[in-house]
Amino acid sequence: MSGLFANQKDFSVGENDIEQFFGLLLFSGYDQVPGEDLYWSTQEDLSQPIVSTVMPRSRFRKIQKCFHYVDNDKLTSVDKMRKIYTFYAQRERT
Protein backbone atom coordinates (compact mmCIF):
# COMPACT_ATOMS: atom_id res chain seq x y z
CA MET A 1 0.00 0.00 0.00
CA SER A 2 1.35 3.37 -0.91
CA GLY A 3 1.34 5.02 2.51
CA LEU A 4 1.80 8.55 1.21
CA PHE A 5 -1.32 8.46 -0.95
CA ALA A 6 -3.36 6.67 1.68
CA ASN A 7 -2.37 9.14 4.40
CA GLN A 8 -3.08 12.14 2.21
CA LYS A 9 -6.56 10.82 1.46
CA ASP A 10 -7.30 9.68 5.05
CA PHE A 11 -7.68 6.12 3.82
CA SER A 12 -7.07 3.00 5.88
CA VAL A 13 -7.37 -0.65 4.95
CA GLY A 14 -7.39 -3.77 7.09
CA GLU A 15 -6.22 -7.33 6.56
CA ASN A 16 -9.78 -8.44 5.74
CA ASP A 17 -10.03 -5.73 3.06
CA ILE A 18 -6.81 -6.96 1.45
CA GLU A 19 -8.02 -10.57 1.51
CA GLN A 20 -11.30 -9.55 -0.11
CA PHE A 21 -9.44 -7.43 -2.67
CA PHE A 22 -7.22 -10.35 -3.69
CA GLY A 23 -10.21 -12.68 -3.71
CA LEU A 24 -11.94 -10.39 -6.18
CA LEU A 25 -8.79 -10.25 -8.32
CA LEU A 26 -8.66 -14.05 -8.38
CA PHE A 27 -12.37 -14.24 -9.20
CA SER A 28 -11.93 -11.76 -12.05
CA GLY A 29 -9.26 -14.02 -13.53
CA TYR A 30 -11.68 -16.95 -13.43
CA ASP A 31 -14.88 -15.21 -14.59
CA GLN A 32 -13.82 -12.57 -17.10
CA VAL A 33 -16.06 -9.79 -18.39
CA PRO A 34 -15.33 -7.13 -21.06
CA GLY A 35 -14.76 -4.36 -18.51
CA GLU A 36 -13.90 -4.35 -14.81
CA ASP A 37 -16.84 -2.11 -13.89
CA LEU A 38 -19.23 -4.77 -15.19
CA TYR A 39 -18.55 -6.91 -12.12
CA TRP A 40 -20.69 -4.41 -10.20
CA SER A 41 -23.35 -4.07 -12.90
CA THR A 42 -26.98 -4.24 -11.86
CA GLN A 43 -28.09 -5.47 -15.30
CA GLU A 44 -29.49 -8.97 -14.96
CA ASP A 45 -27.41 -10.47 -17.79
CA LEU A 46 -24.14 -8.99 -16.48
CA SER A 47 -24.73 -9.05 -12.74
CA GLN A 48 -22.12 -10.64 -10.48
CA PRO A 49 -23.86 -10.41 -7.07
CA ILE A 50 -20.98 -12.07 -5.24
CA VAL A 51 -18.66 -9.21 -6.21
CA SER A 52 -20.87 -6.38 -4.98
CA THR A 53 -21.62 -8.36 -1.82
CA VAL A 54 -17.92 -8.73 -1.01
CA MET A 55 -16.86 -5.12 -1.64
CA PRO A 56 -18.33 -1.95 -3.17
CA ARG A 57 -16.72 -0.82 -6.41
CA SER A 58 -15.53 2.47 -4.88
CA ARG A 59 -13.67 0.63 -2.10
CA PHE A 60 -12.11 -1.79 -4.60
CA ARG A 61 -10.95 1.14 -6.74
CA LYS A 62 -9.39 2.95 -3.76
CA ILE A 63 -7.44 -0.12 -2.70
CA GLN A 64 -6.42 -0.76 -6.30
CA LYS A 65 -5.16 2.79 -6.62
CA CYS A 66 -3.14 2.66 -3.39
CA PHE A 67 -1.78 -0.88 -3.55
CA HIS A 68 1.91 -1.07 -4.42
CA TYR A 69 3.80 -4.00 -2.95
CA VAL A 70 7.12 -3.53 -4.74
CA ASP A 71 9.14 -0.36 -5.29
CA ASN A 72 9.69 -0.23 -9.08
CA ASP A 73 12.91 1.75 -8.60
CA LYS A 74 14.44 -1.15 -6.66
CA LEU A 75 13.64 -3.88 -9.19
CA THR A 76 16.74 -5.27 -10.87
CA SER A 77 15.21 -8.18 -12.75
CA VAL A 78 13.48 -7.91 -16.12
CA ASP A 79 11.31 -10.89 -15.21
CA LYS A 80 7.66 -9.81 -15.50
CA MET A 81 6.70 -11.97 -12.53
CA ARG A 82 9.28 -10.33 -10.27
CA LYS A 83 6.77 -7.79 -8.98
CA ILE A 84 4.56 -10.46 -7.47
CA TYR A 85 7.35 -12.85 -6.41
CA THR A 86 8.05 -10.79 -3.29
CA PHE A 87 4.36 -10.90 -2.37
CA TYR A 88 4.14 -14.68 -2.78
CA ALA A 89 7.38 -15.24 -0.88
CA GLN A 90 6.01 -13.15 2.00
CA ARG A 91 2.73 -15.09 2.01
CA GLU A 92 4.66 -18.39 2.15
CA ARG A 93 6.39 -17.25 5.35
CA THR A 94 3.13 -16.50 7.17
Tab-separated table of C-alpha atoms in Angstrom:
chain	number	residue	atom	x	y	z
A	1	MET	CA	0.000	0.000	0.000
A	2	SER	CA	1.353	3.369	-0.905
A	3	GLY	CA	1.342	5.017	2.506
A	4	LEU	CA	1.802	8.555	1.211
A	5	PHE	CA	-1.320	8.462	-0.954
A	6	ALA	CA	-3.364	6.666	1.679
A	7	ASN	CA	-2.366	9.139	4.396
A	8	GLN	CA	-3.084	12.141	2.207
A	9	LYS	CA	-6.562	10.817	1.463
A	10	ASP	CA	-7.300	9.682	5.052
A	11	PHE	CA	-7.677	6.115	3.821
A	12	SER	CA	-7.066	2.996	5.879
A	13	VAL	CA	-7.372	-0.649	4.952
A	14	GLY	CA	-7.388	-3.771	7.086
A	15	GLU	CA	-6.224	-7.332	6.558
A	16	ASN	CA	-9.775	-8.435	5.743
A	17	ASP	CA	-10.031	-5.731	3.063
A	18	ILE	CA	-6.808	-6.964	1.450
A	19	GLU	CA	-8.022	-10.575	1.509
A	20	GLN	CA	-11.300	-9.547	-0.110
A	21	PHE	CA	-9.444	-7.426	-2.669
A	22	PHE	CA	-7.224	-10.351	-3.693
A	23	GLY	CA	-10.213	-12.678	-3.708
A	24	LEU	CA	-11.937	-10.387	-6.184
A	25	LEU	CA	-8.793	-10.248	-8.322
A	26	LEU	CA	-8.665	-14.053	-8.379
A	27	PHE	CA	-12.367	-14.244	-9.204
A	28	SER	CA	-11.926	-11.759	-12.048
A	29	GLY	CA	-9.259	-14.020	-13.534
A	30	TYR	CA	-11.682	-16.946	-13.434
A	31	ASP	CA	-14.882	-15.212	-14.592
A	32	GLN	CA	-13.818	-12.571	-17.098
A	33	VAL	CA	-16.058	-9.788	-18.387
A	34	PRO	CA	-15.330	-7.133	-21.061
A	35	GLY	CA	-14.760	-4.358	-18.507
A	36	GLU	CA	-13.901	-4.350	-14.813
A	37	ASP	CA	-16.843	-2.108	-13.887
A	38	LEU	CA	-19.232	-4.766	-15.189
A	39	TYR	CA	-18.554	-6.911	-12.123
A	40	TRP	CA	-20.690	-4.410	-10.197
A	41	SER	CA	-23.349	-4.069	-12.904
A	42	THR	CA	-26.979	-4.237	-11.864
A	43	GLN	CA	-28.091	-5.471	-15.299
A	44	GLU	CA	-29.486	-8.968	-14.963
A	45	ASP	CA	-27.413	-10.470	-17.789
A	46	LEU	CA	-24.141	-8.986	-16.476
A	47	SER	CA	-24.733	-9.046	-12.742
A	48	GLN	CA	-22.120	-10.640	-10.476
A	49	PRO	CA	-23.857	-10.407	-7.070
A	50	ILE	CA	-20.976	-12.069	-5.241
A	51	VAL	CA	-18.660	-9.207	-6.208
A	52	SER	CA	-20.867	-6.376	-4.984
A	53	THR	CA	-21.624	-8.358	-1.820
A	54	VAL	CA	-17.923	-8.728	-1.006
A	55	MET	CA	-16.863	-5.124	-1.640
A	56	PRO	CA	-18.329	-1.953	-3.166
A	57	ARG	CA	-16.721	-0.817	-6.415
A	58	SER	CA	-15.533	2.475	-4.881
A	59	ARG	CA	-13.666	0.632	-2.103
A	60	PHE	CA	-12.111	-1.789	-4.599
A	61	ARG	CA	-10.947	1.140	-6.742
A	62	LYS	CA	-9.391	2.953	-3.756
A	63	ILE	CA	-7.445	-0.122	-2.702
A	64	GLN	CA	-6.424	-0.763	-6.298
A	65	LYS	CA	-5.159	2.788	-6.621
A	66	CYS	CA	-3.137	2.657	-3.395
A	67	PHE	CA	-1.782	-0.878	-3.548
A	68	HIS	CA	1.913	-1.073	-4.416
A	69	TYR	CA	3.796	-4.005	-2.953
A	70	VAL	CA	7.117	-3.533	-4.735
A	71	ASP	CA	9.137	-0.362	-5.293
A	72	ASN	CA	9.686	-0.229	-9.079
A	73	ASP	CA	12.909	1.745	-8.596
A	74	LYS	CA	14.442	-1.145	-6.661
A	75	LEU	CA	13.641	-3.880	-9.185
A	76	THR	CA	16.739	-5.275	-10.870
A	77	SER	CA	15.207	-8.181	-12.753
A	78	VAL	CA	13.482	-7.905	-16.117
A	79	ASP	CA	11.310	-10.892	-15.215
A	80	LYS	CA	7.662	-9.815	-15.503
A	81	MET	CA	6.700	-11.970	-12.533
A	82	ARG	CA	9.281	-10.332	-10.271
A	83	LYS	CA	6.769	-7.789	-8.975
A	84	ILE	CA	4.565	-10.461	-7.465
A	85	TYR	CA	7.348	-12.847	-6.414
A	86	THR	CA	8.048	-10.786	-3.292
A	87	PHE	CA	4.363	-10.904	-2.370
A	88	TYR	CA	4.140	-14.679	-2.781
A	89	ALA	CA	7.379	-15.236	-0.883
A	90	GLN	CA	6.013	-13.150	2.002
A	91	ARG	CA	2.727	-15.092	2.009
A	92	GLU	CA	4.665	-18.386	2.147
A	93	ARG	CA	6.390	-17.251	5.353
A	94	THR	CA	3.133	-16.498	7.169
